[in-house]
Coordinates of N, CA and C in Angstrom, one line a residue:
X85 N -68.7 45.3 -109.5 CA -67.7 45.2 -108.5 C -66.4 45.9 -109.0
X86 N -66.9 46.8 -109.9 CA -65.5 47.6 -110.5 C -64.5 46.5 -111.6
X87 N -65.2 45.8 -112.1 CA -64.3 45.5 -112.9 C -64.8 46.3 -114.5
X88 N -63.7 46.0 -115.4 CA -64.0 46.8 -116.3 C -63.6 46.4 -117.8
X89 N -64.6 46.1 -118.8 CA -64.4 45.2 -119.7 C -63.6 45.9 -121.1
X90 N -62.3 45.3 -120.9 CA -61.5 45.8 -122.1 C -61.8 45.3 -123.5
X91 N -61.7 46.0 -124.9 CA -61.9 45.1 -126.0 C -60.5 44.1 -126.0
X92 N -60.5 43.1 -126.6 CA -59.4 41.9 -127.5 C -58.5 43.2 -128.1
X93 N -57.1 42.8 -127.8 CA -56.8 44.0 -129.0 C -55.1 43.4 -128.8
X94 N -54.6 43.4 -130.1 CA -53.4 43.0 -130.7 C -52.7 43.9 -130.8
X95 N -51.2 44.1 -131.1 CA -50.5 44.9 -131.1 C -49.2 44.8 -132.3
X96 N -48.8 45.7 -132.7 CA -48.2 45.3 -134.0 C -46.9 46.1 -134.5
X97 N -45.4 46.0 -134.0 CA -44.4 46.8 -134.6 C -43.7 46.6 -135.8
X98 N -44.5 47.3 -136.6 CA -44.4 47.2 -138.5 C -43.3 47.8 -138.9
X99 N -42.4 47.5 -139.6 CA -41.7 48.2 -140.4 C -42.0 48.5 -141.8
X100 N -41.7 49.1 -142.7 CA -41.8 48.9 -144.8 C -41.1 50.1 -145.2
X101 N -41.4 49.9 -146.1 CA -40.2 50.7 -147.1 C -41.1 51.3 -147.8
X102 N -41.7 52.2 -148.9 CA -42.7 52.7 -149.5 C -41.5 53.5 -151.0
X103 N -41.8 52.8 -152.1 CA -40.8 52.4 -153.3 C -41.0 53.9 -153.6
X104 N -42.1 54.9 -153.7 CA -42.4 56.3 -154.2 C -41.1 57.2 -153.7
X105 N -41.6 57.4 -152.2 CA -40.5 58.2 -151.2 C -39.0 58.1 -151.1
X106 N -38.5 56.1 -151.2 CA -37.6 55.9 -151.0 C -36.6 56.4 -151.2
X107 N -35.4 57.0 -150.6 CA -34.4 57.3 -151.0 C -33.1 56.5 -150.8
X108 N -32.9 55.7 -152.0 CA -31.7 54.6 -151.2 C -30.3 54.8 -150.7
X109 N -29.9 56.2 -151.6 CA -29.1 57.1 -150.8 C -28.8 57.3 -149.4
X110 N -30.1 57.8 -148.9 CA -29.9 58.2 -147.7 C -30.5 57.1 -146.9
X111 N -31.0 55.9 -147.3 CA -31.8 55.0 -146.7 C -32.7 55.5 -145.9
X112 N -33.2 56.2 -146.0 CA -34.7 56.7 -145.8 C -35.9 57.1 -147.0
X113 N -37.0 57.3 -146.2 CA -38.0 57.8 -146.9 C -38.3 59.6 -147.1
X114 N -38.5 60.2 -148.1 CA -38.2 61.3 -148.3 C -39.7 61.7 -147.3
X115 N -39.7 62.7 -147.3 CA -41.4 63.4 -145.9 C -41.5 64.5 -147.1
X116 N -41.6 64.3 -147.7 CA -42.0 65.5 -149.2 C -44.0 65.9 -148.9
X117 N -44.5 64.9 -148.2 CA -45.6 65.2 -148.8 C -46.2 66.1 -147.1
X118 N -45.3 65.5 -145.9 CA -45.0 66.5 -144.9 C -45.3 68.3 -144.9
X119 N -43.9 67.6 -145.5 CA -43.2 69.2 -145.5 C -43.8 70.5 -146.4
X120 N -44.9 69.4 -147.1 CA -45.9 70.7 -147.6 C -47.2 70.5 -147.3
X121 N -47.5 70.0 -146.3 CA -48.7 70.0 -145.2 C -49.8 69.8 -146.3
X122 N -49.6 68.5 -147.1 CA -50.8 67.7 -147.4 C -51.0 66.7 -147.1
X123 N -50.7 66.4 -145.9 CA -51.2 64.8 -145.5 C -52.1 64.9 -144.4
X124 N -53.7 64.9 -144.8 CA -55.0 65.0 -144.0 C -54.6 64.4 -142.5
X125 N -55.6 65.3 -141.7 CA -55.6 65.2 -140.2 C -56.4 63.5 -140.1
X126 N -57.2 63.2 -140.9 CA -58.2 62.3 -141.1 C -57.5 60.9 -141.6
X127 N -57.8 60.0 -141.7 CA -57.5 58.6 -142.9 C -57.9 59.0 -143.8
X128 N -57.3 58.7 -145.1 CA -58.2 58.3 -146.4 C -58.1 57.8 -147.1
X129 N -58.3 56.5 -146.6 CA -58.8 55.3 -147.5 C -59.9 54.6 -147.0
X130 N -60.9 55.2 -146.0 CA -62.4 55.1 -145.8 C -63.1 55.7 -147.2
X131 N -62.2 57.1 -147.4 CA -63.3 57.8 -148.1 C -63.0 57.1 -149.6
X132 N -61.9 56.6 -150.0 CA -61.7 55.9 -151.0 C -61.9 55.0 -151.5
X133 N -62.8 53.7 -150.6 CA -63.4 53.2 -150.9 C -62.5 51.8 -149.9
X134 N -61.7 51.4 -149.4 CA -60.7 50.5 -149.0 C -61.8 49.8 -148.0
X135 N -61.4 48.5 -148.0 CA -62.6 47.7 -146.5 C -62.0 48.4 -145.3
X136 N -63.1 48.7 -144.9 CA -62.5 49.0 -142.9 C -63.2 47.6 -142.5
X137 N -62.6 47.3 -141.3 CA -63.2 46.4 -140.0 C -62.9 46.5 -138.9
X138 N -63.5 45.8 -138.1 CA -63.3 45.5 -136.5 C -62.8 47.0 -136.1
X139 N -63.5 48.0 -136.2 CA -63.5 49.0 -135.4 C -62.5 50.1 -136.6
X140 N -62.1 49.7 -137.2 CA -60.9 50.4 -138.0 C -62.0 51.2 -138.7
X141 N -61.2 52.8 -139.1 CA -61.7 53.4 -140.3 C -62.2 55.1 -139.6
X142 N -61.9 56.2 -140.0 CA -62.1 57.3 -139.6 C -61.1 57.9 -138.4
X143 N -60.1 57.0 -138.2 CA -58.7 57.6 -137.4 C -58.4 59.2 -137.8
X144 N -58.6 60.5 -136.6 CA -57.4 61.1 -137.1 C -56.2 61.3 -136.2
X145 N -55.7 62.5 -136.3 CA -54.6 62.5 -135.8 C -54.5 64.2 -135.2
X146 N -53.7 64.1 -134.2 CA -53.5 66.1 -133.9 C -52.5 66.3 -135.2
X147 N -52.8 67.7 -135.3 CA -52.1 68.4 -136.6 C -50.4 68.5 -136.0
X148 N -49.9 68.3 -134.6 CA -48.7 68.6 -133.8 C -48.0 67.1 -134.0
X149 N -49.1 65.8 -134.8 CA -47.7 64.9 -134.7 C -47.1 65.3 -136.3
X150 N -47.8 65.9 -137.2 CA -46.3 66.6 -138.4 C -45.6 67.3 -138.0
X151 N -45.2 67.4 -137.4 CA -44.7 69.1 -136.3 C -43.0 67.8 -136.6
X152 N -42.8 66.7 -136.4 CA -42.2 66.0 -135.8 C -41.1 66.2 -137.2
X153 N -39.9 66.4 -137.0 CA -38.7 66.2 -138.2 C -37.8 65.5 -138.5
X154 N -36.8 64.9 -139.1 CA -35.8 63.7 -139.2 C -36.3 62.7 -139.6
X155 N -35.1 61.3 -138.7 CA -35.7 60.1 -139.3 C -37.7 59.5 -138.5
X156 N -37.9 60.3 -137.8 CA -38.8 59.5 -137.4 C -40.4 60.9 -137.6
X157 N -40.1 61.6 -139.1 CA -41.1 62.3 -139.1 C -42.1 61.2 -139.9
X158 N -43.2 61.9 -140.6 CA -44.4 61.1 -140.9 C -44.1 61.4 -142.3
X159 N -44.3 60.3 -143.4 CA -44.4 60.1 -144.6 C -45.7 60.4 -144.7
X160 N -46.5 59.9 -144.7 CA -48.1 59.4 -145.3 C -48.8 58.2 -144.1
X161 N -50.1 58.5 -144.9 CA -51.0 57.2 -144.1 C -51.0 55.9 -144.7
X162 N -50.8 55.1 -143.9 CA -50.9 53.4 -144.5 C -52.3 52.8 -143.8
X163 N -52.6 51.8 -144.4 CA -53.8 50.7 -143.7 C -53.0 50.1 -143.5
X164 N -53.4 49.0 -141.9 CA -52.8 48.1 -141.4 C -54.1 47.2 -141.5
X165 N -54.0 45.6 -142.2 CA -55.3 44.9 -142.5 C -54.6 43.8 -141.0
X166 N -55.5 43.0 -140.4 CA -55.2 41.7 -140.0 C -56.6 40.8 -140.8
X167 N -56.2 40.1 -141.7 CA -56.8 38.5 -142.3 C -57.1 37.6 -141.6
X168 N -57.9 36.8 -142.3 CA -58.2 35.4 -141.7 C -57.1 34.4 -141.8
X169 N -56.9 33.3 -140.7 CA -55.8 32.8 -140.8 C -56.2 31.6 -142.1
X170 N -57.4 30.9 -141.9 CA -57.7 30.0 -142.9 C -57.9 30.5 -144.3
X171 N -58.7 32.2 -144.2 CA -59.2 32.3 -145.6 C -58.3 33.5 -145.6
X172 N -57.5 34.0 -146.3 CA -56.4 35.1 -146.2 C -56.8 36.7 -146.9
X173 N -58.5 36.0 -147.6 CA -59.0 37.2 -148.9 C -59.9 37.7 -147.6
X174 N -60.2 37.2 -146.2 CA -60.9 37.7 -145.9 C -60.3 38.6 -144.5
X175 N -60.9 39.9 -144.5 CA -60.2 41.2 -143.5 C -61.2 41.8 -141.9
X176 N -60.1 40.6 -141.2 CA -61.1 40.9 -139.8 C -61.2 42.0 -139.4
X177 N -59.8 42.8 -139.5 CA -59.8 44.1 -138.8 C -58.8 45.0 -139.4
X178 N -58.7 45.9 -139.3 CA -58.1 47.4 -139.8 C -57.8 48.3 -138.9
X179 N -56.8 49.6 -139.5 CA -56.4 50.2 -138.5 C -55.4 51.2 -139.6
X180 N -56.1 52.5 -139.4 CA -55.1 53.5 -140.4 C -54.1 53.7 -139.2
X181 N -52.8 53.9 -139.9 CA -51.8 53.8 -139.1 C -51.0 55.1 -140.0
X182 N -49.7 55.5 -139.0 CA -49.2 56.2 -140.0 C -47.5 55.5 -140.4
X183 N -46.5 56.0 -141.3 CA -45.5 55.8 -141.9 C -44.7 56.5 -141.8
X184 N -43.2 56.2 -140.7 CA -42.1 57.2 -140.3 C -41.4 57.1 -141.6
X185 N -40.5 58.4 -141.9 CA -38.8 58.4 -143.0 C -38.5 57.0 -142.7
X186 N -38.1 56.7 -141.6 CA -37.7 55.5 -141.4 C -37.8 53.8 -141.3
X187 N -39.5 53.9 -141.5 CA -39.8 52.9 -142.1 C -40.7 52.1 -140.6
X188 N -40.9 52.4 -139.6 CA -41.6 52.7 -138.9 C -43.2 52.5 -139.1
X189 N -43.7 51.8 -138.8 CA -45.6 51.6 -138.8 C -45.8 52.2 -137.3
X190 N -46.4 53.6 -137.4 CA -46.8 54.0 -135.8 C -48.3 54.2 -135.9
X191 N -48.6 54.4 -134.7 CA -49.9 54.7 -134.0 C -50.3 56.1 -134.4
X192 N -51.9 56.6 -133.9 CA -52.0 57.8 -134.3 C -50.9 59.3 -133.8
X193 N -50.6 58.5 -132.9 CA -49.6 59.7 -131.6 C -48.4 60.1 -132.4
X194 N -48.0 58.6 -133.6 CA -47.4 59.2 -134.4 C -46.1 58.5 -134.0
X195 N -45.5 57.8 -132.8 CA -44.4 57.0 -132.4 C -44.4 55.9 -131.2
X196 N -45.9 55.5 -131.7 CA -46.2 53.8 -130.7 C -46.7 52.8 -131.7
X197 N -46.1 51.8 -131.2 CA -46.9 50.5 -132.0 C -48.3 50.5 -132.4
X198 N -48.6 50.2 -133.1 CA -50.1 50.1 -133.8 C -51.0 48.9 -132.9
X199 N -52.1 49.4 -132.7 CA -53.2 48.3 -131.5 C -54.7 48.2 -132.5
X200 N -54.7 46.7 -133.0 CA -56.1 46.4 -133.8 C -57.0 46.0 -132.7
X201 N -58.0 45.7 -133.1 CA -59.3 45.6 -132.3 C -59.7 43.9 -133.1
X202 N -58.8 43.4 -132.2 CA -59.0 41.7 -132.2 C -58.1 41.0 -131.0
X203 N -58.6 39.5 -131.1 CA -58.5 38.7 -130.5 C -57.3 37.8 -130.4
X204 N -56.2 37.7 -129.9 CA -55.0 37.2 -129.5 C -55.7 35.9 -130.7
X205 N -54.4 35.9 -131.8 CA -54.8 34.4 -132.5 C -53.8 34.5 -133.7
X206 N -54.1 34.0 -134.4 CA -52.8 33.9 -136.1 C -53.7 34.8 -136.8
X207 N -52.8 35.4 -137.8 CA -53.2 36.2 -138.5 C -52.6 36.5 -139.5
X208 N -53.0 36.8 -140.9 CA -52.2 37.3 -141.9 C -52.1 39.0 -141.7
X209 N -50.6 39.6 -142.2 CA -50.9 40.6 -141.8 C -50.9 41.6 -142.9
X210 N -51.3 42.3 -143.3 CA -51.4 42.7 -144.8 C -50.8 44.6 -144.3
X211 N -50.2 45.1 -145.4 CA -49.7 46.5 -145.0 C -50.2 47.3 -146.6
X212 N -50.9 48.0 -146.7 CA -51.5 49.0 -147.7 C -50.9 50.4 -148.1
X213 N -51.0 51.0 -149.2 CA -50.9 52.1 -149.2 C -51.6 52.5 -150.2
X214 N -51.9 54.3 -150.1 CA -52.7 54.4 -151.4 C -52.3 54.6 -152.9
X215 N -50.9 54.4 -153.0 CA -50.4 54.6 -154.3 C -49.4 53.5 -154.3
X216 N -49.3 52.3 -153.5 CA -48.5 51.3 -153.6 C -49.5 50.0 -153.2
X217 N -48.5 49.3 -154.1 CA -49.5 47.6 -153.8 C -49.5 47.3 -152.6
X218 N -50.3 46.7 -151.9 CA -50.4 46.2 -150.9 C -49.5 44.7 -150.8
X219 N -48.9 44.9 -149.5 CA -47.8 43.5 -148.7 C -48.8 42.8 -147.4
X220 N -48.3 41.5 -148.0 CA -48.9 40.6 -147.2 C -47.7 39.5 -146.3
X221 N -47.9 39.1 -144.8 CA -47.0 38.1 -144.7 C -47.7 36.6 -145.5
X222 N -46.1 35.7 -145.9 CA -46.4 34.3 -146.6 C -47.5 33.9 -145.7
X223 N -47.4 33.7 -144.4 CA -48.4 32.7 -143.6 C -48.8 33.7 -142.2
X224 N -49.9 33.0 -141.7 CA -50.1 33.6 -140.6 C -49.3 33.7 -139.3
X225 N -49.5 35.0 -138.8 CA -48.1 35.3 -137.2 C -49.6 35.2 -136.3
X226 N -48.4 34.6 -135.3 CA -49.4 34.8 -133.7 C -48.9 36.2 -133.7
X227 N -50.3 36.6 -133.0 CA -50.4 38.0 -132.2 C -50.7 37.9 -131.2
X228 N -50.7 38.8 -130.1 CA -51.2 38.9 -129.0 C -51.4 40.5 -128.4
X229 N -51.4 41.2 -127.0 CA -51.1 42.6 -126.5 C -50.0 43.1 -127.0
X230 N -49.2 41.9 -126.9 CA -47.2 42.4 -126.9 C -46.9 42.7 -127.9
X231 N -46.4 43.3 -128.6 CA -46.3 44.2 -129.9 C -45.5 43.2 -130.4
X232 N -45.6 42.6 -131.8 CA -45.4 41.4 -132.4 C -44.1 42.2 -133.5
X233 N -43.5 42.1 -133.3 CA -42.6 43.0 -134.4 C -42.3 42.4 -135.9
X234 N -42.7 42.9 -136.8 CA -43.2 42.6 -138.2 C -42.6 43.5 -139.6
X235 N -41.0 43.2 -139.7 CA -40.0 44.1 -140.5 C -40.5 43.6 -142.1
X236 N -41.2 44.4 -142.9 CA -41.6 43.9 -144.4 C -40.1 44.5 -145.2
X237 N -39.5 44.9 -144.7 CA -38.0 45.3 -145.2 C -36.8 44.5 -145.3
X238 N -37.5 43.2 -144.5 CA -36.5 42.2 -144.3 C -36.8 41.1 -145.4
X239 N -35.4 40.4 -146.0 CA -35.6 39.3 -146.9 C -36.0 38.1 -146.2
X240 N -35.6 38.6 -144.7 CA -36.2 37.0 -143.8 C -37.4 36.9 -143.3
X241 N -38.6 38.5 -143.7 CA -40.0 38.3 -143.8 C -40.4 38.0 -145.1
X242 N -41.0 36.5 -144.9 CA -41.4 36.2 -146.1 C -42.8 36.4 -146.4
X243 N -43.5 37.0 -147.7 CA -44.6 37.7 -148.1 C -45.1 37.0 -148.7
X244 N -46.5 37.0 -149.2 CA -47.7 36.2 -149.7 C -47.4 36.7 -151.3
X245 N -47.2 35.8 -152.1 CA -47.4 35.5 -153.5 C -45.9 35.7 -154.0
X246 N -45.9 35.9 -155.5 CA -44.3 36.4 -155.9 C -44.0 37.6 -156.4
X247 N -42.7 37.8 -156.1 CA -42.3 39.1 -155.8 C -43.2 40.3 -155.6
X248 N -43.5 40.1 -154.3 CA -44.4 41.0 -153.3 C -44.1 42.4 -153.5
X249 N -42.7 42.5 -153.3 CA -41.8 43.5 -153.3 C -40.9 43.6 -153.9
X250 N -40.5 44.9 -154.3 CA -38.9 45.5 -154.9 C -38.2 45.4 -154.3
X251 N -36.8 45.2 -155.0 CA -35.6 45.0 -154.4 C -34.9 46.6 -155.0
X252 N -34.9 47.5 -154.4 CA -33.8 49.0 -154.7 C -32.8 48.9 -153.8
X253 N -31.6 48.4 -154.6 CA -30.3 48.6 -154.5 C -30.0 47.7 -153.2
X254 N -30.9 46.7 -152.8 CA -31.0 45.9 -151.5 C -31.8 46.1 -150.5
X255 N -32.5 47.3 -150.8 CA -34.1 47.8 -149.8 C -35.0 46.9 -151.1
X256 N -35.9 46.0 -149.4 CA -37.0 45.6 -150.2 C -38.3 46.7 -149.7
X257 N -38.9 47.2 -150.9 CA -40.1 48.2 -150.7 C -41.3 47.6 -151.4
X258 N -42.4 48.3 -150.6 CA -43.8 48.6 -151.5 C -43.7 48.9 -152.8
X259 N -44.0 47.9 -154.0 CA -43.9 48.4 -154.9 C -45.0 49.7 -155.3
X260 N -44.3 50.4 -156.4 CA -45.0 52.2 -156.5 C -46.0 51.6 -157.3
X261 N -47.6 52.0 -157.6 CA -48.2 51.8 -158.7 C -49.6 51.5 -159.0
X262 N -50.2 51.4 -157.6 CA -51.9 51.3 -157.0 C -52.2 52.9 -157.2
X263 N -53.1 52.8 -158.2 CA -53.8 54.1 -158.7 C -55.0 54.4 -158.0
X264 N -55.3 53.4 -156.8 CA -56.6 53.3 -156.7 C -57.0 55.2 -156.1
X265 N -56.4 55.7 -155.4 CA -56.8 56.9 -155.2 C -55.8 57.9 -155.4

């Protein structure tokens, strides 16, 4: 009868800081790795070994969203995890996302909110990188469609365990130092 069955799917406006890039000077993130066209069309931290879920893993992207300059060009690729609300080690769903100068968690297009492949419910939200420790929130957020806005730059987002994050000069960032790839 024409109806037409959509997946569950959450929505998520991330902010972070990434301690490598940072420049606290200019309060942005430097696009160094941009501006010399090595940041793959592809994700990679499938091929690296990272958990994918719920649909996550093998995102790319057109080569025209680096094209993009200023504060809202592309740093690098991040994982966006959503956890279990009860068990927090465990990762329902994923989603390679990318990372504006400005701190910005966008979609593949490169300037929309990030959309996981789950079910409106609480969730831990974990934010990855591949040369920085992974950030987690302290407790689980409702999510739903409506883009849930999720600032890890803020001291009033509070994070899972202690000192999650660096404090540079008053920017809290991803600490630099996951070797894993």
């Amino acid at each position: 009868s024409g109806c037409l069955s959509v997946p569950n799917t959450v929505t998520l406006a991330m902010k972070a800081w990434l301690e490598g890039p940072y420049d606290s000077a200019a309060g942005l993130m430097r696009d160094d790795l941009r501006a010399a066209s090595v940041i793959p069309t592809t994700e990679p931290y499938t091929a690296a070994g990272f958990t994918q879920a719920g649909g996550g893993g093998g995102e790319t992207i057109l080569p025209s969203v680096l094209n993009v300059t200023g504060s809202n060009a592309i740093v690098d690729w991040v994982l966006v995890e959503l956890r279990n609300a009860s068990t927090p080690s465990q990762i329902m769903s994923t989603r390679a996302a990318l990372i504006q100068r400005d701190g910005d968690v966008v979609a593949l297009d490169g300037a929309s909110p990030v959309v996981l492949n789950a079910a409106a419910d609480n969730y831990y939200v974990a934010l990855r990188h591949r040369n920085h420790l992974g950030v987690m929130t302290a407790s689980a957020v409702a999510l739903s469609a409506t883009a849930a806005s999720i600032d890890l730059r803020s001291a009033a987002t509070s994070t899972y365990g202690t000192a999650a994050r660096k404090d540079v000069s008053g920017a809290l960032v991803m600490w630099a130092g996951n070797v894993f790839l």
